[in-house]
Every structure is written in structure tokens, then in C-alpha cells.
Coordinates of C-alpha atoms in Angstrom, one line a residue:
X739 CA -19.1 -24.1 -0.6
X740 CA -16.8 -27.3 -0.2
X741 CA -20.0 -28.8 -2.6
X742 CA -19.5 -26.3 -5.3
X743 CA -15.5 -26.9 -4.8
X744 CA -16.0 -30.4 -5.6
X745 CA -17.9 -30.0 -8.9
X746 CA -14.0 -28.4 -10.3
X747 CA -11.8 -30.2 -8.3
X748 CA -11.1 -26.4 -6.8
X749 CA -9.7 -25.0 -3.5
X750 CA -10.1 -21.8 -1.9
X751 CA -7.7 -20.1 -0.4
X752 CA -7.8 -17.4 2.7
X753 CA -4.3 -15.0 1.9
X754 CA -3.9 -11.7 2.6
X755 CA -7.1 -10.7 3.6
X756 CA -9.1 -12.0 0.4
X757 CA -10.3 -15.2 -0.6
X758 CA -9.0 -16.5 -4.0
X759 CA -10.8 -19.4 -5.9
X760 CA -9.1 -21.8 -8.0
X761 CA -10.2 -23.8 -10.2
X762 CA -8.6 -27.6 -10.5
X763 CA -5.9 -27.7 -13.6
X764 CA -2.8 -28.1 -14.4
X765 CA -0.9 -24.6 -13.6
X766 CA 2.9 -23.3 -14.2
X767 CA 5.2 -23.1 -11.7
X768 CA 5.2 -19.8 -9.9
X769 CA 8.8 -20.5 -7.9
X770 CA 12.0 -22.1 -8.6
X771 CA 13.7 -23.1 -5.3
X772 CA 16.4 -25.5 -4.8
X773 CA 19.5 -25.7 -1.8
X774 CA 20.5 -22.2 -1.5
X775 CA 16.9 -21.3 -0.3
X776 CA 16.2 -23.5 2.1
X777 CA 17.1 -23.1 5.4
X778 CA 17.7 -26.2 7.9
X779 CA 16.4 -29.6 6.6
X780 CA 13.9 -30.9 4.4
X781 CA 11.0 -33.0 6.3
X782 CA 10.1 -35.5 4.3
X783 CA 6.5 -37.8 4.0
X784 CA 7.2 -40.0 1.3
X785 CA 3.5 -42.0 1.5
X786 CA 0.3 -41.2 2.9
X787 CA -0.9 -43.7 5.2
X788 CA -2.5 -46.5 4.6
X789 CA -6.1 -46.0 6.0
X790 CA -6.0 -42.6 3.5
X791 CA -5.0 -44.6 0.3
X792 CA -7.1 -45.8 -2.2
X793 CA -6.9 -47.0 -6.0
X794 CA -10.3 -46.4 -7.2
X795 CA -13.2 -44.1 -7.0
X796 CA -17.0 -44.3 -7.8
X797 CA -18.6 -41.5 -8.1
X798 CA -22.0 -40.2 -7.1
X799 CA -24.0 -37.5 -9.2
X800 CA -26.9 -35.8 -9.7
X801 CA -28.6 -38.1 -13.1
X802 CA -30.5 -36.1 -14.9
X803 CA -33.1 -39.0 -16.0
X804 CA -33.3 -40.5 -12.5
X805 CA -35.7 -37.3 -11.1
X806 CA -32.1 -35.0 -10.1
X807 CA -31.7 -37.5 -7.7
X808 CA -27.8 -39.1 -6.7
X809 CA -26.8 -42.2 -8.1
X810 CA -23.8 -43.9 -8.6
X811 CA -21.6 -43.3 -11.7
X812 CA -18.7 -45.8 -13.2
X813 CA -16.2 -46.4 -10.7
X814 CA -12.8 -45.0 -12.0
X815 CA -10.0 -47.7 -11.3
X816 CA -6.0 -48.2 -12.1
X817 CA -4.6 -51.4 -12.4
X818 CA -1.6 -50.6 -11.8
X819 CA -2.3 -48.6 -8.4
X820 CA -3.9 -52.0 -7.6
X821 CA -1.5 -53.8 -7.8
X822 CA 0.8 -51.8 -5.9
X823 CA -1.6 -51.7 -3.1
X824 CA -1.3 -56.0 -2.9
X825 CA -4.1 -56.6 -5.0
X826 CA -6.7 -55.3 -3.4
X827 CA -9.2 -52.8 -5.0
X828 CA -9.9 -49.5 -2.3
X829 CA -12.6 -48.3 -3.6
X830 CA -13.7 -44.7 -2.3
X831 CA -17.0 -43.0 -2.9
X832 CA -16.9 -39.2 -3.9
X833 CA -20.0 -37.4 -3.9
X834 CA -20.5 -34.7 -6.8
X835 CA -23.9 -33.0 -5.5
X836 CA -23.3 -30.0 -8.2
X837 CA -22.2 -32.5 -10.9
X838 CA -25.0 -33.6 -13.6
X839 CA -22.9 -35.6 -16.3
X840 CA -21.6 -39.2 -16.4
X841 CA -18.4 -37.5 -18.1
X842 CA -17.8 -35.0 -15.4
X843 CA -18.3 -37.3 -12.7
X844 CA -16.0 -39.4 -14.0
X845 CA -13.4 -36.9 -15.1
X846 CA -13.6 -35.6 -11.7
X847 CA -13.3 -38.9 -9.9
X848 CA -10.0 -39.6 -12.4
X849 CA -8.9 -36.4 -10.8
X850 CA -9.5 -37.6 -7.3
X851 CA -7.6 -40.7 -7.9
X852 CA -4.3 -39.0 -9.5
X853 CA -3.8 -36.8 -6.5
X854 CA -4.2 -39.3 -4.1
X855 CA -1.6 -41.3 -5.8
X856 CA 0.8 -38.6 -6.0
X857 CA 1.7 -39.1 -2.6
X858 CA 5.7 -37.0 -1.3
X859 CA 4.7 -34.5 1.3
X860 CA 7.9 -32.4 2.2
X861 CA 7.7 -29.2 4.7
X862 CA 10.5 -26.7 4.0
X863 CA 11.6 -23.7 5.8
X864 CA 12.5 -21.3 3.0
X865 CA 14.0 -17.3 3.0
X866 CA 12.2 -14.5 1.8
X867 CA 11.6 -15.5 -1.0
X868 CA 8.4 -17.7 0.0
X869 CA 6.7 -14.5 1.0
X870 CA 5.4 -14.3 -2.4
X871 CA 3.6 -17.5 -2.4
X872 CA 0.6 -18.9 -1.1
X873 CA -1.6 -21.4 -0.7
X874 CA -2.4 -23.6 -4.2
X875 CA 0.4 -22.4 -6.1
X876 CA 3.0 -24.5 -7.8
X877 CA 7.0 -24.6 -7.5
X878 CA 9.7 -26.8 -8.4
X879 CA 12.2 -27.6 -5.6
X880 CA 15.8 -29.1 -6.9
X881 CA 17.3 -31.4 -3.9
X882 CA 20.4 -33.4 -4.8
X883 CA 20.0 -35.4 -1.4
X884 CA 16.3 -37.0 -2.3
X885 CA 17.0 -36.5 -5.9
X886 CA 14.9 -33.8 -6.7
X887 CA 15.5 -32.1 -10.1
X888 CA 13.2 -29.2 -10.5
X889 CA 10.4 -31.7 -9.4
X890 CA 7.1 -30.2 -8.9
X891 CA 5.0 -29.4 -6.1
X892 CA 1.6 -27.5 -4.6
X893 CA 1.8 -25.6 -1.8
X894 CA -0.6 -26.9 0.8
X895 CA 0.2 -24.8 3.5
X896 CA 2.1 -21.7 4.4
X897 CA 3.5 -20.2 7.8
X898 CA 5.5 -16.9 8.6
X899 CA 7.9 -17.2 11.1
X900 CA 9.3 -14.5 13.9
X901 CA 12.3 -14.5 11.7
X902 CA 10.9 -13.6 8.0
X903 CA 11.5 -17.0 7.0
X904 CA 8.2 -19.0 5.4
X905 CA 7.7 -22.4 6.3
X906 CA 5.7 -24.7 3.0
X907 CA 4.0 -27.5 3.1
X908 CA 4.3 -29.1 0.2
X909 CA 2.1 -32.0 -1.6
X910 CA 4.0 -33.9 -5.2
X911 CA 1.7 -32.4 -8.4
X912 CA 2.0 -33.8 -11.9
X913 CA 0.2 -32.5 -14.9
X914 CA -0.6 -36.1 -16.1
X915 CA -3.3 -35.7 -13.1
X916 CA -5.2 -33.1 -14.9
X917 CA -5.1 -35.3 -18.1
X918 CA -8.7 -36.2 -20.2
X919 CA -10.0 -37.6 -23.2
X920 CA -13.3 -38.8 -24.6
X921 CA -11.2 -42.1 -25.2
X922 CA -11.0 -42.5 -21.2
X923 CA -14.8 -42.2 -20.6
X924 CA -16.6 -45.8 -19.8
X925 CA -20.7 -45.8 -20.8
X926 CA -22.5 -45.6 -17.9
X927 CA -25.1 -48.5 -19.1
X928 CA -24.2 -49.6 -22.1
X929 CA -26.9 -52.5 -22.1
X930 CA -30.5 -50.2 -21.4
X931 CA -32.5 -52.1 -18.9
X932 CA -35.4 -51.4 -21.5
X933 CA -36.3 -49.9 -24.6
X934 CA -40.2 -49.0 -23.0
X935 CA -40.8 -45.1 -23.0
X936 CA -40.4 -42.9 -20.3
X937 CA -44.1 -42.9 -18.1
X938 CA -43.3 -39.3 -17.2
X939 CA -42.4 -38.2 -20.8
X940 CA -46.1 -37.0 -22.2
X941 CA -45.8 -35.4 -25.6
X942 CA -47.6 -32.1 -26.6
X943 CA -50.7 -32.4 -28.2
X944 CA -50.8 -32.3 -32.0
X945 CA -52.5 -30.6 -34.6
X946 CA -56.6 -30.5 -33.8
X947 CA -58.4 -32.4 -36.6
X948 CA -62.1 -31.8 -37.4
X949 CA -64.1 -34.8 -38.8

């Protein structure tokens, strides 16, 4: 199941008794929340930590002229994420077992990259009204004291307390992330090893011909 997940950047989500699929893309905001909601203070994660970080991802796929069998795709890199990172490229493999396409692969690995890289965590203990979210949806949160104007965040996870308060974990979401064009695809060979015909390609036979 996390396999099939990974082939569209999905999550799925126990609430309520039922499971709810979602599909990865960019999604409107279900809540508005800013001061007078919260209760007590906002925790606040402002980086992931460094052993978790990375600035580029190669992705591995399912080719459909290698026999169905993995190999490794362009690796999707930011030079800018680089160079906040000191330089140094972090390159992290993601495997797409359900992915067959050079395009996919690398639109999902773009994907993978963007979300890592948007990186505030917060955990908020908000009123009632949090009882109608859940897990995977999206809400802006206005907070003068980090300067948070309607910026927008996922829910990651979701607790009811004794009290009828809901405490959200919350993970920084941007729509850029979900962002793709042809224009950002890279050719996956775009000097052929060889021109020779494929072995295992044997064409039908022709028309019979009687001399």
C-alpha cells in the first residue's frame, strides 16, 4: 500500500472509522485559524534536522525497455537548496516500484524534494473548531508573533483532548510544490549507447511468397 502511495505522492488517512485516500496536489484551504483560536502557545520546529535534509533526489523506476526491471532515473537537484545546505549535494534515493515513466519519476521526485524543503512544523492546541479537520487537510494560521499571515499548512496529525480542544500538528505546504511542466523534464539518455536493434524485438513474419 505505502508502494502504491508513492506512485501519487498520496497519503492515507485512518478518521472516523474510514480510511480516506488522497491523492498528492495542491488543495484549498479547508480552515482559517488565526489568535482567537488557539489556546495556550504555539510550538514551533522551524527546521528539520539535519540527518533528514536533503537537496536532491534520484529516483528509481520500473523502465519499461530494461525487462520491467528498477533502474535509476535523472536525479532531480536545486541549486539553490544546495547552496543553502554549504555546498554540498544530499542526494536521496526514492524508489517508485509502481512508476513506469522517466517523467513521472521525475515529477514525483521534484515533489519529494519541495516538501522536504518546506520545512516549519508548529503543533497548536486549537477549540472546537479543529473537530472538523483531519489528517491531510490544509489551513492557514495568521500569527502576528512569528509573522504568520494566513500562511499555509497540512495537517500531519490530529489529537482530541479530555477537554474538546484538538491538538494539530502542523507541516508548512506551498502550492509551488505541486508545480510541473514538460520544460522541467531532463532526457533520461540523451546520447543512445547504440543505435543496434533490440535482440529481443523479432518482427512478425511477412507476407508468404511463392516462387
Amino acid at each position: 500500500l505505502v508502494k502504491l502511495l508513492g506512485s501519487m505522492a498520496g497519503e492515507l488517512v485512518y478518521s472516523g472509522g474510514l480510511f480516506f485516500v488522497h491523492a498528492g496536489g495542491a488543495a484549498a484551504s479547508s480552515l482559517a485559524l488565526d489568535e482567537d483560536d488557539l489556546i495556550g502557545t504555539v510550538t514551533t520546529h522551524p527546521k528539520v534536522a539535519r540527518r533528514e535534509l536533503f537537496n536532491a533526489v534520484k529516483p528509481v523506476f520500473v523502465k519499461q525497455d530494461k525487462d520491467w526491471q528498477p533502474g535509476d532515473g535523472p536525479v532531480v537537484t536545486a541549486q539553490a537548496y544546495q547552496s543553502q545546505d554549504g555546498g554540498t549535494e544530499i542526494v536521496q534515493r526514492l524508489d517508485l516500484p509502481f512508476t513506469i515513466t522517466s517523467s513521472m519519476a521525475q515529477r514525483l521526485a521534484h515533489v519529494a524534494l519541495e516538501r522536504m524543503r518546506q520545512q516549519i512544523a508548529c503543533e497548536i492546541t486549537v477549540r472546537q473548531a479543529g473537530l472538523q479537520l483531519r489528517a491531510w487537510d490544509t489551513v492557514t494560521l495568521t500569527y502576528a508573533t512569528n509573522g504568520w499571515s494566513s500562511k499555509k499548512f497540512r495537517v500531519i496529525g490530529w489529537r482530541l483532548n479530555p477537554d474538546a480542544s484538538v491538538t494539530l500538528t502542523l507541516r508548512e505546504e506551498a502550492d509551488a510544490v505541486w508545480d510541473w511542466s514538460a520544460a522541467d523534464e531532463t532526457a533520461e539518455d540523451p546520447a543512445p549507447d547504440t543505435d543496434l536493434p533490440d535482440p529481443r524485438d523479432v518482427p512478425g513474419p511477412g507476407a508468404l511468397v511463392f516462387v
